[in-house]
Amino acid sequence: MCEPCALKHSNIWEIRALPANKNTGFHLLLINLKWQSLQMKVFDGHGGKSAAHFVRDHLPRVIVEDADFPLELERVVMRSFVETDAALAKSCTLESALSSGTTALTAMIFGRSLLVANAGDCRAVLSRRGTAIEMSKDHRPGCTKERIRIESLGGYVDDGYLNGQLGVTRALGDWHLEGMKGGTGGPLSAEPELELITLNQEDEFLVIGSDGLWDVFSSQNAVDFSRRRLQEHNDVKLCCKQMVEEAIKRGATDNLTIVMVSFHLEPPTQVTVQRGKVKRSISAEGLQNLKCLLQG
């Protein structure tokens, strides 16, 4: 196991707000002293909250009870997402009230290793000396890579929606939607994309947010905003509260869930981050869609 980072110095906070609708995001924080680990999970339900509740209650247990945990962590996490989705499908046949879906993002810290697994449009962003490092990709129909995968599995994108129904291309649940999933697979996937890095001293904090946050904040904007607030008061709880308030001021209409972990006791230091000189006027969502097109 890698040398542990100063998790005992970490500050963690989650705050939720519901500007306009009833679909609620959920989070879960797990600290395992045996493995010197921290797990942060965010679930954002759609079509109801039952799927988000189910995945919140089952996914962490499926991961830690796997015989290969934590030595084969990437393989375990990938397998656990799929197994949890299958268990949810079975439960839906017994209880129709569970028929809904949820995106899921989990960030796991073991020693100095950070693993992020994402299925959906929640996002994890790392601040590395003031530069935003995206630890996950948004799974939306506008992404060329996702569109190619969807069409190869018999699905289609209509007016920006998967099969004309969903605004995400990866999620757990949604088994009740015709043509999305099946025994041999389908265009809606529960398989997460993984990102694994080794943390270093320049890594300041990690922000995890549901899509409601990223609709009005770009990744770099979120890092800049958080750094300024932490330099003022070094209070992660207050920083999250201020970010939610700012998101609502900017017109956020979706529910907001934010989890933040700081890797240092001291506030971020003053740094000069080089910025492009080209002026632009584009929404955070539009910027993300453009990025997806450029990345292919």
Short mmCIF file of C-alpha atoms in Angstrom, two decimals:
data_model
loop_
_atom_site.label_atom_id
_atom_site.label_comp_id
_atom_site.label_asym_id
_atom_site.label_seq_id
_atom_site.Cartn_x
_atom_site.Cartn_y
_atom_site.Cartn_z
CA MET A 1 0.00 0.00 0.00
CA CYS A 2 1.23 3.48 -0.82
CA GLU A 3 2.39 5.90 1.85
CA PRO A 4 -0.76 7.53 3.24
CA CYS A 5 -1.50 11.19 2.64
CA ALA A 6 -2.62 13.43 5.48
CA LEU A 7 -6.25 12.37 5.52
CA LYS A 8 -6.42 13.16 9.22
CA HIS A 9 -5.99 16.78 8.16
CA SER A 10 -8.82 16.61 5.66
CA ASN A 11 -11.99 18.64 5.89
CA ILE A 12 -15.08 17.08 4.35
CA TRP A 13 -18.46 18.65 3.84
CA GLU A 14 -21.58 18.00 1.84
CA ILE A 15 -24.47 20.33 1.28
CA ARG A 16 -27.65 19.85 -0.68
CA ALA A 17 -30.10 22.34 -2.13
CA LEU A 18 -33.23 21.90 -4.19
CA PRO A 19 -33.89 25.00 -6.28
CA ALA A 20 -36.67 23.66 -8.49
CA ASN A 21 -37.49 19.96 -8.51
CA LYS A 22 -38.04 16.95 -6.30
CA ASN A 23 -35.31 14.61 -7.54
CA THR A 24 -32.77 14.52 -4.77
CA GLY A 25 -29.05 13.79 -4.76
CA PHE A 26 -27.50 11.67 -2.03
CA HIS A 27 -23.99 11.19 -0.74
CA LEU A 28 -22.09 8.73 1.42
CA LEU A 29 -18.75 9.09 3.23
CA LEU A 30 -16.89 6.02 4.52
CA ILE A 31 -13.63 6.02 6.49
CA ASN A 32 -11.87 2.66 6.90
CA LEU A 33 -9.07 2.77 9.46
CA LYS A 34 -7.94 -0.76 8.60
CA TRP A 35 -7.14 0.18 5.01
CA GLN A 36 -6.34 3.85 5.76
CA SER A 37 -8.95 4.75 3.19
CA LEU A 38 -11.65 7.30 2.50
CA GLN A 39 -14.60 6.73 0.18
CA MET A 40 -16.85 9.52 -1.11
CA LYS A 41 -19.91 8.69 -3.19
CA VAL A 42 -22.50 10.91 -4.86
CA PHE A 43 -25.74 9.62 -6.38
CA ASP A 44 -28.14 11.77 -8.40
CA GLY A 45 -31.50 10.15 -9.00
CA HIS A 46 -33.94 10.73 -11.84
CA GLY A 47 -37.51 9.51 -12.20
CA GLY A 48 -37.68 9.25 -8.42
CA LYS A 49 -35.26 8.66 -5.56
CA SER A 50 -35.65 4.89 -5.07
CA ALA A 51 -32.75 3.88 -7.34
CA ALA A 52 -30.42 6.39 -5.68
CA HIS A 53 -31.39 5.00 -2.27
CA PHE A 54 -30.84 1.42 -3.43
CA VAL A 55 -27.41 2.10 -4.93
CA ARG A 56 -26.35 4.16 -1.92
CA ASP A 57 -27.24 1.25 0.38
CA HIS A 58 -25.79 -1.56 -1.77
CA LEU A 59 -22.81 -0.37 -3.83
CA PRO A 60 -20.39 0.32 -0.92
CA ARG A 61 -21.09 -3.11 0.59
CA VAL A 62 -20.64 -4.89 -2.75
CA ILE A 63 -17.26 -3.20 -3.18
CA VAL A 64 -15.80 -3.98 0.25
CA GLU A 65 -17.17 -7.54 0.33
CA ASP A 66 -15.51 -8.48 -2.96
CA ALA A 67 -12.78 -11.07 -2.39
CA ASP A 68 -10.31 -9.03 -4.47
CA PHE A 69 -10.81 -5.80 -2.48
CA PRO A 70 -8.64 -3.74 -2.18
CA LEU A 71 -5.77 -5.40 -4.06
CA GLU A 72 -7.56 -5.36 -7.43
CA LEU A 73 -9.37 -2.10 -6.77
CA GLU A 74 -10.11 -1.01 -10.34
CA ARG A 75 -11.48 -4.41 -11.32
CA VAL A 76 -13.51 -4.62 -8.11
CA VAL A 77 -15.13 -1.21 -8.57
CA MET A 78 -16.00 -1.87 -12.21
CA ARG A 79 -17.53 -5.23 -11.33
CA SER A 80 -19.40 -3.81 -8.33
CA PHE A 81 -21.20 -1.15 -10.37
CA VAL A 82 -22.49 -3.80 -12.78
CA GLU A 83 -23.45 -6.23 -10.00
CA THR A 84 -25.32 -3.51 -8.11
CA ASP A 85 -27.19 -2.60 -11.28
CA ALA A 86 -28.18 -6.24 -11.80
CA ALA A 87 -29.39 -6.46 -8.19
CA LEU A 88 -31.45 -3.32 -8.74
CA ALA A 89 -33.02 -4.88 -11.84
CA LYS A 90 -34.03 -7.93 -9.84
CA SER A 91 -35.53 -5.76 -7.11
CA CYS A 92 -37.50 -3.77 -9.69
CA THR A 93 -39.24 -6.95 -10.86
CA LEU A 94 -40.39 -7.52 -7.28
CA GLU A 95 -41.24 -3.92 -6.43
CA SER A 96 -42.24 -1.59 -9.26
CA ALA A 97 -41.79 1.45 -7.01
CA LEU A 98 -38.02 1.00 -7.43
CA SER A 99 -38.33 1.73 -11.15
CA SER A 100 -36.13 4.79 -11.52
CA GLY A 101 -32.48 5.52 -12.23
CA THR A 102 -29.44 7.20 -10.77
CA THR A 103 -26.02 8.40 -11.79
CA ALA A 104 -23.18 7.42 -9.47
CA LEU A 105 -19.68 8.70 -8.78
CA THR A 106 -17.32 7.25 -6.22
CA ALA A 107 -13.92 8.65 -5.21
CA MET A 108 -11.68 6.39 -3.15
CA ILE A 109 -8.41 7.36 -1.47
CA PHE A 110 -6.00 4.61 -0.43
CA GLY A 111 -2.73 5.97 0.88
CA ARG A 112 -1.72 8.44 -1.82
CA SER A 113 -3.78 6.77 -4.54
CA LEU A 114 -7.01 8.42 -5.72
CA LEU A 115 -9.44 6.37 -7.80
CA VAL A 116 -12.55 7.95 -9.29
CA ALA A 117 -15.27 5.84 -10.91
CA ASN A 118 -18.12 7.58 -12.68
CA ALA A 119 -21.31 6.51 -14.45
CA GLY A 120 -23.36 9.56 -15.41
CA ASP A 121 -22.93 13.30 -15.23
CA CYS A 122 -21.72 13.91 -11.69
CA ARG A 123 -18.16 15.21 -11.78
CA ALA A 124 -15.02 15.13 -9.64
CA VAL A 125 -12.48 17.95 -10.01
CA LEU A 126 -9.07 18.09 -8.34
CA SER A 127 -7.32 21.37 -7.63
CA ARG A 128 -3.60 20.99 -8.30
CA ARG A 129 -1.93 24.24 -7.30
CA GLY A 130 -4.86 26.18 -8.72
CA THR A 131 -5.29 24.19 -11.93
CA ALA A 132 -8.47 22.16 -12.37
CA ILE A 133 -7.85 18.48 -13.12
CA GLU A 134 -11.02 16.71 -14.23
CA MET A 135 -11.07 13.26 -12.67
CA SER A 136 -14.21 12.18 -14.53
CA LYS A 137 -16.01 12.70 -17.81
CA ASP A 138 -19.66 13.67 -18.13
CA HIS A 139 -21.61 10.88 -19.83
CA ARG A 140 -24.07 12.81 -21.96
CA PRO A 141 -25.53 12.12 -25.42
CA GLY A 142 -23.65 15.11 -26.85
CA CYS A 143 -20.28 13.38 -26.40
CA THR A 144 -19.13 11.85 -29.69
CA LYS A 145 -17.47 8.88 -27.98
CA GLU A 146 -20.66 8.04 -26.10
CA ARG A 147 -22.78 8.52 -29.20
CA ILE A 148 -20.66 6.04 -31.15
CA ARG A 149 -20.99 3.51 -28.31
CA ILE A 150 -24.75 4.07 -28.14
CA GLU A 151 -25.30 3.59 -31.86
CA SER A 152 -23.14 0.44 -31.92
CA LEU A 153 -25.54 -1.06 -29.36
CA GLY A 154 -28.71 -0.22 -31.25
CA GLY A 155 -29.53 3.05 -29.53
CA TYR A 156 -29.83 6.56 -30.90
CA VAL A 157 -29.67 10.20 -29.85
CA ASP A 158 -32.75 12.34 -30.46
CA ASP A 159 -32.71 16.06 -29.65
CA GLY A 160 -29.89 15.55 -27.16
CA TYR A 161 -31.48 12.62 -25.34
CA LEU A 162 -30.59 8.92 -25.31
CA ASN A 163 -33.36 7.15 -27.24
CA GLY A 164 -35.27 10.40 -26.87
CA GLN A 165 -35.73 9.79 -23.14
CA LEU A 166 -32.63 10.31 -20.98
CA GLY A 167 -30.13 13.14 -20.68
CA VAL A 168 -27.35 10.76 -19.56
CA THR A 169 -25.78 7.79 -21.32
CA ARG A 170 -24.61 5.86 -18.26
CA ALA A 171 -26.63 5.19 -15.13
CA LEU A 172 -27.71 2.47 -12.74
CA GLY A 173 -31.35 1.46 -12.89
CA ASP A 174 -33.84 2.63 -15.54
CA TRP A 175 -34.65 -1.01 -16.26
CA HIS A 176 -38.27 -0.04 -16.81
CA LEU A 177 -37.40 2.05 -19.88
CA GLU A 178 -37.88 0.02 -23.04
CA GLY A 179 -34.83 -0.47 -25.24
CA MET A 180 -32.31 0.88 -22.72
CA LYS A 181 -30.95 -2.27 -21.13
CA GLY A 182 -31.27 -6.01 -21.54
CA GLY A 183 -29.68 -9.34 -20.77
CA THR A 184 -27.16 -8.86 -23.58
CA GLY A 185 -26.57 -5.17 -22.95
CA GLY A 186 -28.02 -1.96 -24.32
CA PRO A 187 -27.20 1.67 -25.05
CA LEU A 188 -27.59 2.72 -21.39
CA SER A 189 -24.56 1.38 -19.53
CA ALA A 190 -23.89 0.98 -15.82
CA GLU A 191 -20.16 0.49 -16.41
CA PRO A 192 -18.16 3.37 -14.93
CA GLU A 193 -15.13 5.03 -16.44
CA LEU A 194 -12.15 4.97 -14.09
CA GLU A 195 -9.36 7.45 -13.40
CA LEU A 196 -6.46 6.57 -11.08
CA ILE A 197 -3.71 8.97 -10.00
CA THR A 198 -1.12 9.36 -7.25
CA LEU A 199 -1.69 12.43 -5.09
CA ASN A 200 1.20 14.81 -4.46
CA GLN A 201 1.89 17.88 -2.34
CA GLU A 202 0.50 20.22 -5.01
CA ASP A 203 -2.95 18.62 -4.77
CA GLU A 204 -5.08 20.93 -2.61
CA PHE A 205 -8.66 19.67 -2.57
CA LEU A 206 -11.23 17.60 -4.44
CA VAL A 207 -14.72 18.84 -5.34
CA ILE A 208 -17.45 16.36 -6.27
CA GLY A 209 -20.74 17.72 -7.51
CA SER A 210 -23.96 16.61 -9.13
CA ASP A 211 -24.72 17.95 -12.60
CA GLY A 212 -26.71 20.86 -11.18
CA LEU A 213 -23.41 22.41 -10.07
CA TRP A 214 -21.63 21.88 -13.39
CA ASP A 215 -24.51 23.36 -15.36
CA VAL A 216 -23.42 26.77 -14.06
CA PHE A 217 -19.77 26.23 -13.05
CA SER A 218 -16.94 25.15 -15.32
CA SER A 219 -14.34 22.95 -13.63
CA GLN A 220 -11.74 25.73 -13.53
CA ASN A 221 -14.32 28.22 -12.32
CA ALA A 222 -15.23 25.90 -9.44
CA VAL A 223 -11.57 25.59 -8.45
CA ASP A 224 -11.00 29.35 -8.67
CA PHE A 225 -14.14 30.06 -6.63
CA SER A 226 -13.21 27.49 -3.96
CA ARG A 227 -9.62 28.67 -3.66
CA ARG A 228 -10.66 32.29 -3.15
CA ARG A 229 -13.12 31.34 -0.44
CA LEU A 230 -10.71 28.99 1.31
CA GLN A 231 -8.02 31.67 1.25
CA GLU A 232 -10.48 34.00 2.96
CA HIS A 233 -11.68 31.70 5.74
CA ASN A 234 -10.27 28.16 5.22
CA ASP A 235 -13.68 26.72 6.11
CA VAL A 236 -14.74 23.89 3.78
CA LYS A 237 -18.29 23.82 5.13
CA LEU A 238 -18.76 27.53 4.47
CA CYS A 239 -17.11 27.21 1.05
CA CYS A 240 -19.65 24.57 -0.02
CA LYS A 241 -22.51 26.69 1.25
CA GLN A 242 -21.22 29.70 -0.68
CA MET A 243 -20.82 27.63 -3.84
CA VAL A 244 -24.42 26.42 -3.64
CA GLU A 245 -25.64 29.98 -3.10
CA GLU A 246 -23.61 31.17 -6.08
CA ALA A 247 -24.94 28.34 -8.26
CA ILE A 248 -28.51 29.34 -7.44
CA LYS A 249 -27.69 32.98 -8.23
CA ARG A 250 -26.39 31.83 -11.60
CA GLY A 251 -29.70 30.17 -12.37
CA ALA A 252 -29.17 26.54 -11.35
CA THR A 253 -32.49 24.71 -11.61
CA ASP A 254 -31.42 21.15 -10.76
CA ASN A 255 -30.76 19.79 -7.29
CA LEU A 256 -27.25 20.45 -5.99
CA THR A 257 -25.04 18.04 -4.09
CA ILE A 258 -21.45 18.98 -3.27
CA VAL A 259 -18.79 16.97 -1.45
CA MET A 260 -15.39 18.52 -0.79
CA VAL A 261 -12.24 17.11 0.78
CA SER A 262 -9.21 19.27 1.58
CA PHE A 263 -5.78 17.64 1.76
CA HIS A 264 -4.06 20.31 3.86
CA LEU A 265 -4.63 22.14 7.14
CA GLU A 266 -3.45 25.41 5.63
CA PRO A 267 -5.46 27.37 3.05
CA PRO A 268 -4.34 27.22 -0.61
CA THR A 269 -1.35 29.41 -1.38
CA GLN A 270 -1.45 32.33 -3.80
CA VAL A 271 -0.44 31.20 -7.29
CA THR A 272 -0.60 32.69 -10.75
CA VAL A 273 -2.36 30.37 -13.17
CA GLN A 274 -1.84 31.13 -16.84
CA ARG A 275 -5.10 31.82 -18.66
CA GLY A 276 -5.81 32.09 -22.35
CA LYS A 277 -6.28 35.62 -23.67
CA VAL A 278 -9.21 34.73 -25.94
CA LYS A 279 -12.44 36.20 -24.62
CA ARG A 280 -15.49 33.97 -24.71
CA SER A 281 -19.12 34.04 -23.75
CA ILE A 282 -20.46 30.53 -23.30
CA SER A 283 -22.31 28.68 -20.57
CA ALA A 284 -20.61 25.98 -18.51
CA GLU A 285 -22.88 23.37 -20.11
CA GLY A 286 -22.12 24.66 -23.59
CA LEU A 287 -18.40 24.59 -22.82
CA GLN A 288 -18.67 20.97 -21.66
CA ASN A 289 -20.56 19.94 -24.81
CA LEU A 290 -17.91 21.63 -26.96
CA LYS A 291 -15.20 19.79 -25.03
CA CYS A 292 -16.96 16.47 -25.67
CA LEU A 293 -17.06 17.17 -29.41
CA LEU A 294 -13.38 18.10 -29.51
CA GLN A 295 -12.35 15.03 -27.50
CA GLY A 296 -14.37 12.75 -29.75
#
